[in-house]
Coordinates of C-alpha atoms and ligand atoms in Angstrom, one line a residue:
X834 CA -61.4 -11.7 -116.1
X835 CA -62.7 -8.3 -115.0
X836 CA -60.7 -5.9 -112.9
X837 CA -62.2 -4.2 -109.9
X838 CA -61.0 -1.5 -107.6
X839 CA -62.4 0.5 -104.7
X840 CA -60.9 3.6 -103.0
X841 CA -61.8 5.7 -100.0
X842 CA -59.4 8.4 -98.8
X843 CA -58.0 11.8 -99.1
X844 CA -57.2 11.9 -102.8
X845 CA -59.4 12.6 -105.9
X846 CA -61.1 9.2 -106.0
X847 CA -62.0 9.3 -109.7
X848 CA -58.3 9.8 -110.6
X849 CA -57.3 6.9 -108.3
X850 CA -60.0 4.6 -109.8
X851 CA -59.2 5.5 -113.4
X852 CA -55.4 5.0 -112.9
X853 CA -56.2 1.7 -111.2
X854 CA -58.4 0.6 -114.0
X855 CA -55.7 1.4 -116.6
X856 CA -53.4 -1.0 -114.6
X857 CA -56.1 -3.6 -114.4
X858 CA -57.3 -3.4 -118.0
X859 CA -55.4 -6.6 -119.0
X860 CA -58.1 -8.4 -117.0
X861 CA -60.8 -7.4 -119.4
X862 CA -61.5 -4.6 -121.9
X863 CA -65.0 -4.9 -123.1
X864 CA -66.3 -1.9 -121.1
X865 CA -65.4 0.1 -118.0
X866 CA -67.2 2.2 -115.4
X867 CA -67.0 3.9 -112.0
X868 CA -69.4 4.9 -109.3
X869 CA -68.7 7.4 -106.5
X870 CA -70.4 9.2 -103.7
X871 CA -71.3 12.8 -104.3
X872 CA -73.7 15.1 -102.4
X873 CA -75.5 12.2 -100.7
X874 CA -76.0 10.3 -103.9
X875 CA -74.0 7.8 -105.9
X876 CA -73.0 8.9 -109.4
X877 CA -72.2 6.3 -112.1
X878 CA -70.3 6.8 -115.3
X879 CA -69.8 3.9 -117.7
X880 CA -69.1 3.1 -121.3
X881 CA -68.3 0.3 -123.6
X882 CA -64.8 -0.1 -124.9
X883 CA -61.5 0.5 -123.3
X884 CA -60.6 2.3 -120.1
X885 CA -59.4 5.2 -122.3
X886 CA -63.0 5.7 -123.5
X887 CA -64.1 6.0 -119.8
X888 CA -61.3 8.4 -119.1
X889 CA -62.5 10.6 -121.9
X890 CA -66.1 10.4 -120.7
X891 CA -65.2 11.2 -117.1
X892 CA -63.0 14.2 -118.4
X893 CA -66.1 15.7 -120.1
X894 CA -68.1 15.7 -116.9
X895 CA -67.6 18.8 -114.7
X896 CA -69.0 17.6 -111.4
X897 CA -66.9 14.6 -110.3
X898 CA -65.3 15.6 -107.0
X899 CA -65.3 12.7 -104.7
X900 CA -63.1 10.8 -102.2
X901 CA -64.8 7.4 -102.4
X902 CA -65.8 5.2 -105.2
X903 CA -65.5 1.9 -107.1
X904 CA -64.4 1.0 -110.6
X905 CA -64.6 -1.9 -113.0
X906 CA -63.2 -3.1 -116.3
X907 CA -65.2 -5.9 -117.8
X908 CA -64.6 -9.1 -119.7
X909 CA -68.1 -10.0 -120.7
X910 CA -69.5 -13.4 -119.6
X911 CA -73.2 -13.0 -119.0
X912 CA -74.8 -10.4 -121.3
X913 CA -73.2 -8.9 -124.3
X914 CA -71.0 -5.8 -124.6
X915 CA -73.4 -2.9 -124.1
X916 CA -73.8 0.2 -122.0
X917 CA -76.5 -1.4 -119.9
X918 CA -74.3 -4.4 -119.1
X919 CA -71.4 -2.2 -118.0
X920 CA -70.6 -2.2 -114.3
X921 CA -71.2 -0.7 -111.7
X922 CA -74.8 -1.9 -111.3
X923 CA -77.2 -0.1 -109.1
X924 CA -80.4 -1.5 -107.6
X925 CA -82.1 0.6 -104.8
X926 CA -79.6 1.3 -102.1
X927 CA -76.9 -0.8 -103.5
X928 CA -74.2 -0.1 -106.2
X929 CA -71.7 -2.9 -106.9
X930 CA -69.0 -4.2 -109.1
X931 CA -68.4 -7.9 -109.6
X932 CA -65.6 -10.2 -110.9
X933 CA -66.8 -13.8 -111.3
X934 CA -69.9 -15.6 -112.3
X935 CA -73.1 -16.1 -110.3
X936 CA -74.2 -19.5 -111.5
X937 CA -77.7 -19.5 -110.0
X938 CA -78.6 -15.9 -111.1
X939 CA -81.4 -17.1 -113.3
X940 CA -83.2 -18.8 -110.4
X941 CA -82.8 -15.7 -108.2
X942 CA -84.0 -13.5 -111.1
X943 CA -87.2 -15.7 -111.4
X944 CA -87.9 -15.3 -107.7
X945 CA -87.7 -11.5 -108.1
X946 CA -89.9 -11.6 -111.2
X947 CA -92.7 -13.0 -109.0
X948 CA -92.8 -9.7 -107.1
X949 CA -92.5 -7.7 -110.3
X950 CA -88.8 -6.8 -109.9
X951 CA -86.7 -7.0 -113.0
X952 CA -83.1 -6.2 -113.8
X953 CA -82.4 -3.7 -116.6
X954 CA -79.3 -5.6 -117.8
X955 CA -78.6 -9.1 -118.9
X956 CA -75.9 -9.6 -116.3
X957 CA -75.6 -12.0 -113.4
X958 CA -74.0 -9.2 -111.5
X959 CA -77.1 -7.0 -111.4
X960 CA -79.0 -9.9 -109.8
X961 CA -76.4 -9.8 -107.0
X962 CA -77.1 -6.1 -106.6
X963 CA -80.9 -6.8 -106.5
X964 CA -80.4 -9.5 -103.9
X965 CA -78.2 -7.5 -101.6
X966 CA -80.5 -4.6 -101.8
X967 CA -83.4 -6.8 -101.0
X968 CA -81.7 -8.1 -97.9
X969 CA -80.4 -4.7 -96.7
X970 CA -82.2 -3.2 -93.7
X971 CA -79.4 -0.8 -92.7
X972 CA -76.9 -3.5 -91.7
X973 CA -74.5 -4.1 -94.5
X974 CA -72.9 -7.1 -92.8
X975 CA -76.2 -8.9 -92.4
X976 CA -77.2 -8.3 -96.0
X977 CA -73.9 -9.5 -97.4
X978 CA -73.8 -12.5 -95.1
X979 CA -77.3 -13.5 -96.1
X980 CA -76.5 -13.0 -99.8
X981 CA -73.5 -15.4 -99.5
X982 CA -75.9 -18.2 -98.4
X983 CA -78.0 -17.7 -101.6
X984 CA -75.4 -16.9 -104.2
X985 CA -73.6 -19.8 -106.0
X986 CA -70.5 -19.3 -108.1
X987 CA -67.4 -17.2 -108.0
X988 CA -67.4 -13.6 -106.9
X989 CA -65.4 -10.6 -105.7
X990 CA -67.7 -7.7 -105.0
X991 CA -67.1 -4.1 -104.0
X992 CA -70.3 -2.6 -102.7
X993 CA -71.5 0.9 -101.9
X994 CA -74.6 1.5 -99.8
X995 CA -76.2 4.8 -100.6
X996 CA -76.8 5.6 -97.0
X997 CA -73.2 4.9 -96.0
X998 CA -71.1 7.6 -97.8
X999 CA -67.4 7.1 -97.8
X1000 CA -67.6 3.4 -97.1
X1001 CA -66.9 0.4 -99.3
X1002 CA -67.7 -3.1 -98.4
X1003 CA -66.0 -6.1 -100.1
X1004 CA -66.2 -9.8 -100.1
X1005 CA -64.9 -12.6 -102.3
X1006 CA -65.4 -16.3 -103.1
X1007 CA -63.0 -17.7 -105.6
X1008 CA -62.1 -14.4 -107.4
X1009 CA -59.1 -12.4 -106.1
X1010 CA -59.1 -9.2 -104.0
X1011 CA -56.0 -7.6 -102.4
X1012 CA -56.1 -4.5 -100.2
X1013 CA -53.9 -2.0 -98.4
X1014 CA -54.3 0.8 -96.0
X1015 CA -52.0 3.6 -97.3
X1016 CA -51.4 7.1 -96.0
X1017 CA -53.7 8.4 -98.8
X1018 CA -56.6 6.0 -97.9
X1019 CA -57.9 2.5 -98.1
X1020 CA -57.7 0.7 -101.4
X1021 CA -58.8 -2.7 -102.6
X1022 CA -58.4 -4.3 -106.1
X1023 CA -58.2 -7.5 -108.1
X1024 CA -54.5 -7.2 -108.4
X1025 CA -51.5 -5.7 -106.6
X1026 CA -50.6 -3.7 -109.8
X1027 CA -53.4 -1.2 -108.9
X1028 CA -52.2 -0.8 -105.3
X1029 CA -48.4 -0.6 -105.7
X1030 CA -48.4 3.1 -106.3
X1031 CA -49.7 3.6 -102.8
X1032 CA -48.1 0.7 -100.8
X1033 CA -45.9 -2.3 -101.2
X1034 CA -47.5 -3.9 -98.1
X1035 CA -50.9 -5.5 -98.6
X1036 CA -53.0 -8.4 -97.7
X1037 CA -55.2 -10.9 -99.6
X1038 CA -58.7 -10.6 -98.4
X1039 CA -59.5 -14.1 -97.0
X1040 CA -62.4 -15.8 -98.7
X1041 CA -65.8 -15.4 -97.1
X1042 CA -64.6 -12.4 -95.0
X1043 CA -66.1 -9.0 -95.3
X1044 CA -63.8 -6.0 -95.6
X1045 CA -65.0 -2.5 -94.7
X1046 CA -62.9 0.4 -96.1
X1047 CA -63.6 3.9 -94.8
X1048 CA -60.4 5.7 -95.7
X1049 CA -58.9 5.6 -92.2
X1050 CA -58.7 1.8 -91.9
X1051 CA -59.8 -1.5 -93.3
X1052 CA -61.7 -3.8 -91.0
X1053 CA -61.8 -7.5 -91.9
X1054 CA -64.6 -9.5 -90.3
X1055 CA -65.6 -13.1 -90.5
X1056 CA -69.1 -14.0 -91.5
X1057 CA -69.7 -14.8 -87.8
X1058 CA -68.9 -11.1 -87.0
X1059 CA -65.4 -11.6 -85.5
X1060 CA -62.7 -9.1 -86.5
X1061 CA -59.4 -10.6 -87.6
X1062 CA -56.0 -9.4 -88.6
X1063 CA -55.2 -10.5 -92.2
X1064 CA -51.6 -11.7 -92.9
X1065 CA -49.6 -8.9 -94.4
X1066 CA -47.5 -9.5 -97.5
X1067 CA -44.8 -7.5 -99.2
X1068 CA -44.0 -7.1 -102.9
X1069 CA -40.4 -6.7 -104.0
X1070 CA -41.2 -4.9 -107.3
X1071 CA -42.2 -1.4 -107.9
X1072 CA -44.5 0.6 -110.1
X1073 CA -42.0 0.7 -113.0
X1074 CA -42.4 -3.1 -113.3
X1075 CA -46.0 -2.6 -114.3
X1076 CA -45.2 0.1 -116.9
X1077 CA -44.0 -0.4 -120.5
X1078 CA -40.7 1.3 -119.8
X1079 CA -40.1 2.5 -123.3
X1080 CA -41.1 -0.7 -125.1
X1081 CA -43.9 -0.6 -127.7
X1082 CA -45.9 -3.3 -125.9
X1083 CA -45.9 -5.1 -122.5
X1084 CA -45.3 -8.4 -124.4
X1085 CA -42.1 -7.2 -125.9
X1086 CA -41.0 -5.8 -122.5
X1087 CA -41.8 -9.0 -120.8
X1088 CA -39.9 -11.0 -123.5
X1089 CA -36.9 -8.8 -122.7
X1090 CA -37.3 -9.3 -119.0
X1091 CA -36.7 -13.0 -119.2
X1092 CA -33.0 -13.1 -118.4
X1093 CA -33.7 -11.1 -115.2
X1094 CA -36.8 -13.2 -114.3
X1095 CA -34.8 -16.4 -114.8
X1096 CA -31.9 -15.1 -112.8
X1097 CA -34.2 -14.1 -109.9
X1098 CA -35.9 -17.5 -110.0
X1099 CA -32.8 -19.6 -110.2
X1100 CA -29.9 -18.0 -108.5
X1101 CA -31.3 -17.5 -105.0
X1102 CA -32.1 -21.2 -104.9
X1103 CA -28.5 -22.3 -105.6
X1104 CA -26.4 -22.3 -102.4
X1105 CA -23.0 -23.8 -102.1
X1106 CA -23.4 -25.4 -105.5
X1107 CA -26.6 -27.2 -104.5
X1108 CA -30.3 -26.5 -104.9
X1109 CA -31.7 -25.4 -101.6
X1110 CA -35.5 -25.1 -101.3
X1111 CA -35.5 -24.3 -97.5
X1112 CA -36.9 -20.9 -98.0
X1113 CA -39.7 -22.4 -100.2
X1114 CA -40.5 -24.7 -97.3
X1115 CA -40.1 -27.6 -99.6
X1116 CA -38.9 -30.7 -97.8
X1117 CA -36.5 -33.2 -99.3
X1118 CA -39.2 -35.9 -98.9
X1119 CA -41.7 -34.3 -101.2
X1120 CA -41.1 -37.1 -103.7
X1121 CA -40.8 -39.8 -101.0
X1122 CA -43.6 -42.3 -101.0
X1123 CA -45.1 -41.1 -104.3
X1124 CA -45.3 -43.3 -107.3
X1125 CA -46.6 -40.9 -109.9
X1126 CA -47.0 -37.2 -110.7
X1127 CA -49.9 -35.4 -112.3
X1128 CA -49.2 -31.9 -113.6
X1129 CA -52.2 -29.7 -114.0
X1130 CA -52.6 -26.3 -115.6
X1131 CA -54.3 -24.3 -118.4
X1132 CA -52.9 -23.0 -121.7
X1133 CA -49.3 -21.9 -121.5
X1134 CA -49.0 -23.2 -117.9
X1135 CA -50.2 -26.6 -119.0
X1136 CA -47.6 -26.4 -121.9
X1137 CA -44.9 -25.9 -119.3
X1138 CA -46.2 -29.1 -117.8
X1139 CA -45.7 -30.9 -121.1
X1140 CA -42.0 -30.0 -120.8
X1141 CA -42.2 -31.1 -117.2
X1142 CA -43.4 -34.5 -118.1
X1143 CA -40.4 -35.1 -120.4
X1144 CA -37.9 -33.9 -117.8
X1145 CA -39.4 -35.7 -114.8
X1146 CA -39.8 -39.0 -116.6
X1147 CA -36.3 -38.7 -118.0
X1148 CA -34.6 -37.8 -114.7
X1149 CA -36.9 -39.2 -112.0
X1150 CA -38.3 -42.3 -113.8
X1151 CA -41.7 -41.6 -112.3
X1152 CA -44.8 -41.8 -114.6
X1153 CA -46.1 -38.3 -115.2
X1154 CA -49.4 -37.3 -116.8
X1155 CA -50.3 -33.7 -117.8
X1156 CA -53.9 -32.7 -117.4
X1157 CA -55.9 -29.8 -118.8
X1158 CA -57.3 -28.3 -115.6
X1159 CA -60.8 -27.7 -117.1
X1160 CA -61.1 -31.4 -117.9
X1161 CA -59.5 -32.8 -114.9
X1162 CA -62.2 -32.7 -112.2
X1163 CA -65.0 -33.8 -114.6
X1164 CA -63.1 -37.0 -115.7
X1165 CA -63.2 -38.7 -112.4
X1166 CA -59.4 -38.8 -112.1
X1167 CA -57.6 -41.6 -110.2
X1168 CA -56.0 -39.9 -107.2
X1169 CA -54.5 -41.2 -104.0
X1170 CA -52.0 -40.3 -101.4
X1171 CA -49.1 -41.7 -103.5
X1172 CA -49.8 -39.1 -106.2
X1173 CA -48.0 -35.8 -106.2
X1174 CA -50.1 -33.2 -108.0
X1175 CA -48.2 -30.2 -109.4
X1176 CA -50.3 -27.3 -110.4
X1177 CA -48.8 -24.6 -112.5
X1178 CA -50.2 -21.1 -112.7
X1179 CA -48.9 -17.6 -113.3
X1180 CA -51.8 -15.8 -111.6
X1181 CA -52.4 -18.5 -109.0
X1182 CA -56.1 -17.7 -109.5
X1183 CA -57.2 -19.7 -112.5
X1184 CA -60.5 -21.2 -111.5
X1185 CA -60.0 -24.5 -113.2
X1186 CA -56.5 -25.0 -111.8
X1187 CA -57.7 -24.0 -108.4
X1188 CA -60.6 -26.5 -108.6
X1189 CA -58.1 -29.3 -109.7
X1190 CA -55.9 -28.5 -106.7
X1191 CA -58.9 -28.7 -104.3
X1192 CA -60.0 -32.0 -105.7
X1193 CA -56.5 -33.4 -105.4
X1194 CA -56.2 -32.3 -101.8
X1195 CA -59.6 -33.8 -100.9
X1196 CA -58.4 -37.1 -102.5
X1197 CA -55.3 -37.0 -100.1
X1198 CA -52.7 -36.2 -102.8
X1199 CA -49.6 -34.2 -102.0
X1200 CA -49.8 -30.9 -103.8
X1201 CA -47.1 -28.6 -105.0
X1202 CA -47.7 -25.4 -107.0
X1203 CA -45.5 -23.4 -109.2
X1204 CA -47.0 -19.9 -109.0
X1205 CA -45.9 -16.3 -109.8
X1206 CA -48.3 -14.3 -107.7
X1207 CA -47.5 -14.2 -104.0
X1208 CA -50.4 -15.0 -101.7
X1209 CA -52.7 -16.1 -104.6
X1210 CA -55.4 -18.7 -103.9
X1211 CA -53.4 -21.6 -105.5
X1212 CA -50.3 -20.6 -103.5
X1213 CA -52.2 -20.5 -100.3
X1214 CA -54.0 -23.7 -100.7
X1215 CA -51.1 -25.9 -101.8
X1216 CA -49.1 -28.0 -99.4
X1217 CA -45.9 -26.7 -101.1
X1218 CA -45.4 -23.5 -103.1
X1219 CA -42.5 -22.9 -105.5
X1220 CA -42.7 -19.2 -106.4
X1221 CA -41.4 -18.0 -109.7
X1222 CA -40.0 -14.5 -109.6
X1223 CA -41.1 -13.1 -112.9
X1224 CA -42.6 -9.9 -111.5
X1225 CA -46.0 -8.7 -112.8
X1226 CA -46.9 -10.1 -116.2
X1227 CA -49.4 -7.7 -117.9
X1228 CA -49.6 -8.8 -121.5
X1229 CA -52.3 -11.3 -122.0
X1230 CA -49.9 -13.6 -123.8
X1231 CA -47.7 -15.2 -121.2
X1232 CA -44.0 -15.1 -121.9
X1233 CA -41.7 -14.6 -119.0
X1234 CA -44.0 -16.6 -116.7
X1235 CA -43.6 -19.6 -119.0
X1236 CA -39.8 -19.6 -119.1
X1237 CA -39.6 -19.2 -115.3
X1238 CA -42.1 -22.1 -114.9
X1239 CA -39.7 -24.1 -117.0
X1240 CA -36.8 -23.2 -114.9
X1241 CA -38.7 -24.2 -111.8
X1242 CA -39.6 -27.6 -113.3
X1243 CA -35.9 -28.1 -114.1
X1244 CA -34.8 -27.2 -110.6
X1245 CA -37.4 -29.5 -109.0
X1246 CA -36.4 -32.3 -111.4
X1247 CA -32.6 -31.8 -110.8
X1248 CA -33.0 -31.6 -107.0
X1249 CA -35.1 -34.7 -106.6
X1250 CA -33.2 -36.7 -109.2
X1251 CA -30.1 -35.9 -107.1
X1252 CA -31.8 -36.8 -103.8
X1253 CA -33.1 -40.0 -105.2
X1254 CA -29.7 -40.9 -106.5
X1255 CA -30.8 -40.8 -110.2
X1256 CA -27.9 -38.5 -111.1
X1257 CA -24.4 -38.4 -109.8
X1258 CA -22.6 -35.4 -108.3
X1259 CA -20.9 -34.5 -111.5
X1260 CA -24.0 -34.5 -113.6
X1261 CA -25.9 -32.6 -111.0
X1262 CA -23.2 -29.9 -110.9
X1263 CA -23.1 -29.7 -114.6
X1264 CA -26.9 -29.4 -114.9
X1265 CA -26.9 -26.5 -112.4
X1266 CA -24.1 -24.8 -114.2
X1267 CA -26.0 -25.1 -117.5
X1268 CA -29.2 -24.0 -116.0
X1269 CA -27.6 -20.8 -114.8
X1270 CA -26.0 -20.3 -118.2
X1271 CA -29.5 -20.4 -119.8
X1272 CA -29.9 -16.8 -118.7
X1273 CA -27.2 -15.7 -121.0
X1274 CA -28.4 -17.9 -123.9
X1275 CA -31.9 -16.4 -123.5
X1276 CA -30.3 -12.9 -123.6
X1277 CA -28.4 -13.8 -126.8
X1278 CA -31.6 -15.2 -128.4
X1279 CA -33.5 -12.0 -127.6
X1280 CA -30.7 -10.3 -129.6
X1281 CA -32.1 -12.1 -132.7
X1282 CA -35.0 -9.8 -132.5
X1283 CA -34.4 -8.0 -135.8
X1284 CA -33.8 -11.2 -137.8
X1285 CA -37.0 -12.7 -136.4
X1286 CA -39.0 -9.5 -137.1
X1287 CA -37.9 -9.9 -140.7
X1288 CA -38.7 -13.6 -141.0
X1289 CA -42.1 -13.0 -139.4
X1290 CA -43.0 -10.8 -142.4
X1291 CA -43.6 -14.0 -144.4
X1292 CA -46.3 -15.1 -142.0
X1293 CA -48.4 -11.9 -142.1
X1294 CA -50.9 -13.1 -144.7
X1295 CA -51.0 -16.8 -143.7
X1296 CA -54.4 -18.2 -142.7
X1297 CA -53.2 -21.6 -141.4
X1298 CA -49.9 -22.7 -140.0
X1299 CA -48.4 -25.7 -138.4
X1300 CA -45.8 -26.1 -135.7
X1301 CA -44.0 -29.4 -135.7
X1302 CA -41.5 -31.1 -133.4
X1303 CA -40.7 -34.3 -131.5
X1304 CA -40.3 -34.8 -127.7
X1305 CA -39.4 -31.5 -126.0
X1306 CA -39.9 -29.8 -129.4
X1307 CA -43.5 -31.1 -129.6
X1308 CA -44.2 -29.7 -126.2
X1309 CA -42.7 -26.4 -127.4
X1310 CA -44.7 -26.5 -130.6
X1311 CA -47.9 -26.5 -128.5
X1312 CA -46.7 -23.3 -126.8
X1313 CA -45.5 -21.7 -130.1
X1314 CA -48.9 -22.4 -131.6
X1315 CA -51.0 -20.9 -128.7
X1316 CA -48.8 -17.8 -128.6
X1317 CA -49.2 -17.2 -132.4
X1318 CA -52.9 -17.8 -132.6
X1319 CA -53.9 -15.8 -129.6
X1320 CA -52.3 -12.6 -130.7
X1321 CA -52.1 -12.9 -134.5
X1322 CA -55.5 -14.7 -135.0
X1323 CA -53.9 -17.0 -137.5
X1324 CA -55.2 -20.5 -137.2
X1325 CA -52.4 -22.7 -136.1
X1326 CA -51.9 -26.3 -134.8
X1327 CA -49.1 -28.0 -133.1
X1328 CA -48.3 -31.5 -134.3
X1329 CA -45.9 -34.2 -133.2
X1330 CA -43.9 -34.3 -136.4
X1331 CA -44.3 -38.1 -136.9
X1332 CA -48.0 -37.8 -136.6
X1333 CA -48.6 -35.5 -139.5
X1334 CA -48.7 -38.2 -142.1
X1335 CA -51.6 -39.9 -140.2
X1336 CA -54.1 -37.4 -141.5
X1337 CA -53.0 -33.8 -141.1
X1338 CA -50.5 -33.8 -144.0
X1339 CA -53.5 -33.4 -146.3
X1340 CA -53.9 -29.9 -145.0
X1341 CA -50.3 -28.9 -145.9
X1342 CA -50.0 -26.9 -149.1
X1343 CA -47.7 -24.1 -150.4
X1344 CA -50.1 -21.7 -148.6
X1345 CA -49.5 -23.3 -145.2
X1346 CA -46.2 -22.3 -143.5
X1347 CA -44.6 -24.8 -141.2
X1348 CA -42.5 -23.8 -138.2
X1349 CA -40.3 -26.9 -137.5
X1350 CA -38.5 -27.2 -134.2
X1351 CA -35.5 -29.5 -134.6
X1352 CA -33.4 -28.9 -131.4
X1353 CA -33.2 -32.5 -130.2
X1354 CA -30.2 -34.3 -131.7
X1355 CA -31.4 -37.8 -130.9
X1356 CA -34.4 -37.3 -133.2
X1357 CA -32.8 -34.9 -135.6
X1358 CA -32.7 -37.3 -138.5
X1359 CA -36.4 -38.2 -138.0
X1360 CA -37.3 -34.5 -137.9
X1361 CA -35.5 -33.9 -141.2
X1362 CA -37.5 -36.6 -142.8
X1363 CA -40.7 -35.0 -141.5
X1364 CA -39.6 -31.6 -142.7
X1365 CA -39.0 -33.1 -146.2
X1366 CA -42.6 -34.5 -146.1
X1367 CA -44.0 -31.0 -145.7
X1368 CA -41.4 -29.4 -148.2
X1369 CA -42.5 -32.0 -150.8
X1370 CA -46.1 -30.5 -150.4
X1371 CA -44.7 -27.0 -151.1
X1372 CA -44.8 -25.7 -147.5
X1373 CA -42.6 -22.8 -146.6
X1374 CA -40.5 -23.9 -143.6
X1375 CA -39.0 -21.9 -140.8
X1376 CA -36.5 -24.3 -139.2
X1377 CA -35.2 -23.8 -135.7
X1378 CA -32.1 -25.8 -134.6
X1379 CA -30.0 -25.8 -131.5
X1380 CA -26.7 -24.5 -132.8
X1381 CA -25.4 -25.3 -136.3
X1382 CA -26.8 -28.5 -137.6
X1383 CA -26.5 -30.1 -141.1
X1384 CA -29.1 -28.5 -143.2
X1385 CA -29.5 -29.1 -147.0
X1386 CA -30.1 -26.0 -149.1
X1387 CA -33.6 -26.9 -150.0
X1388 CA -34.7 -28.1 -146.5
X1389 CA -36.1 -24.8 -145.3
X1390 CA -37.0 -21.3 -146.4
X1391 CA -35.6 -19.7 -143.2
X1392 CA -33.2 -21.1 -140.6
X1393 CA -32.9 -19.8 -137.1
X1394 CA -29.9 -21.1 -135.2
X1395 CA -30.3 -21.0 -131.5
X1396 CA -27.2 -20.3 -129.3
X1397 CA -26.0 -23.9 -128.7
X1398 CA -27.0 -25.4 -125.3
X1399 CA -27.3 -29.0 -124.2
X1400 CA -30.5 -30.2 -126.0
X1401 CA -32.5 -30.4 -122.8
X1402 CA -32.1 -26.6 -122.3
X1403 CA -33.1 -25.7 -125.8
X1404 CA -36.7 -25.1 -124.7
X1405 CA -35.6 -21.9 -123.1
X1406 CA -34.0 -20.3 -126.1
X1407 CA -36.6 -21.8 -128.6
X1408 CA -39.4 -20.4 -126.5
X1409 CA -38.0 -16.9 -127.0
X1410 CA -37.9 -17.3 -130.8
X1411 CA -41.5 -18.6 -130.8
X1412 CA -42.6 -15.6 -128.6
X1413 CA -40.9 -13.1 -131.0
X1414 CA -42.4 -14.8 -134.1
X1415 CA -45.9 -14.4 -132.5
X1416 CA -45.2 -10.9 -131.4
X1417 CA -43.9 -9.6 -134.7
X1418 CA -46.6 -11.4 -136.7
X1419 CA -49.2 -9.7 -134.5
X1420 CA -47.5 -6.3 -135.0
X1421 CA -47.3 -6.8 -138.8
X1422 CA -51.0 -7.6 -138.9
X1423 CA -51.7 -4.4 -137.0
X1424 CA -53.3 -6.1 -134.1
X1425 CA -53.6 -5.3 -130.4
X1426 CA -50.7 -7.4 -129.1
X1427 CA -51.2 -6.9 -125.4
X1428 CA -55.0 -7.2 -125.4
X1429 CA -56.1 -9.7 -128.0
X1430 CA -59.8 -9.9 -128.8
X1431 CA -62.1 -12.0 -126.6
X1432 CA -59.3 -12.9 -124.1
X1433 CA -58.3 -11.6 -120.7
X1434 CA -55.6 -12.5 -118.3
X1435 CA -56.2 -14.4 -115.1
X1436 CA -59.2 -16.6 -115.9
X1437 CA -61.1 -16.7 -112.6
X1438 CA -64.3 -18.3 -114.1
X1439 CA -64.8 -21.8 -115.4
Ligands
F6R931 C1 -51.5 -17.9 -123.0 C2 -51.8 -17.6 -121.6 C3 -52.8 -18.5 -121.0 C4 -52.5 -18.8 -119.5 C5 -53.6 -19.6 -118.9 C6 -53.3 -20.0 -117.5 O1 -50.5 -17.0 -123.4 O2 -51.3 -16.8 -121.0 O3 -53.0 -19.7 -121.7 O4 -51.3 -19.5 -119.5 O5 -54.8 -18.8 -118.9 O6 -53.1 -18.9 -116.7 P1 -52.4 -19.0 -115.3 O7 -51.0 -19.3 -115.6 O8 -52.5 -17.7 -114.7 O9 -53.1 -20.1 -114.5

């Protein structure tokens, strides 16, 4: 959703900006640009396409020495992908980059038109540059402050004023910005991955605060003009975590990182054979006084919620609904203080999920978030945060973040089922043991890599495809389907296996492969009948079972046998198979696995 970076210091700023943009490219890759101070002017270089295009263009320019500048990699929202719409945008004294959406840009544009001022691009961002320029009379704080009273929508801006060389101003509302003062200078960006090379200590710029970076220090000021000390955070991963490390793609690397991510998320929370959330600040009474749970998220995170519903209802016997965050707040949800709202988000910045959280808090609900990125907006605004420890996830298609979200849901379900007396000591101990063993089962499943690569060959030319399953397997089917379609561009749907015959079966032919998940023994016989229904229509079937299960010769075309776990843990291993199927199908189709078309990671706009 656009990556932005600003640097002022004692290094070659173009190099810092271009390196940073390469790290931030997962946030958008429609175009990229930089602007920097040079000889009392601001020079801008921008181009459509990927950051590599920008790097080439910058390399061809001789005169680019600078110590201060800003850079942007774009995911187009307002205005198509064109050179004019690339950031940075300059109007008069002001050059800026923007991540977010200015919702009232059209009204502001109309006001400017009355005095004959027109933007050159079709972007909402240039209107912000026009506005700040219009309000600027030498005092950057005043101009930015006044602009915030006029601009509606989400934004993170880095701003250069032509008459203030070496200085970057930044402000945010909704969209993320993190910053650090390193030995080499002051640096600010959308994500820690662009900062980690310089420092592991950083802060999240508080919303509606202005940061001034001059290379020596970063001053953070409230809109009322008071200086404040932002809360420092520390990351426990290093630059190698944000590199491919010998893997062909980030997605493959992240699939392989799952055993470690699961270990890091689960093991520190088990103390003396019991789950201990003291370090998370999660009290034992989180579930006290509540009579229902709503899980909210988007995409893959919401799919983790679907698994959560099954697990919470089974273990806690509390009614759980799973809501798509973008729908939630517009559907007048029924919320009260007896409702626990669990938001799930890798980035912790997804605009719809954040809005759902805010609405829930306003309605007096208890809120708990499962989040991967430390200090992110969702983490900061929730009553309770349960951090996953997946490390940075760079590929647009989420993999390790999903399995650690599952492990978090399982831990929360186990702990509170135990506290509420829903499971006895023996069951509790057995669940915890099995949860820890999941790490090894996932590792074993990753070892099926070659077999899955081979099987995926038969999907390369498919145009439509179905994933079917029941219960936990249906929830997993939803995840398998999104993963496949987002990176292979094959149209796919997830269906509850028993629902197919109520309409959808008419779409199944010998040209439509079906991936059937049959990991749940209590509905295994029913699944087999549903698989027979699609086989009878000629469908090629890839069957996934939890350990050896009775399978007739003609039931499937390919059979993937997961390392046997208790059925309720099968989502962990099955998820790995689905990720690898999606990955290899995308590779076989010659597509950009890590940066699929039209998408970007961390969706900070509605
Ligand atoms: C799909 C995927 C997305 C995200 C969704 C929510 O592979 O990654 O569906 O899961 O955009 O993102 P977060 O978890 O950052 O809120």
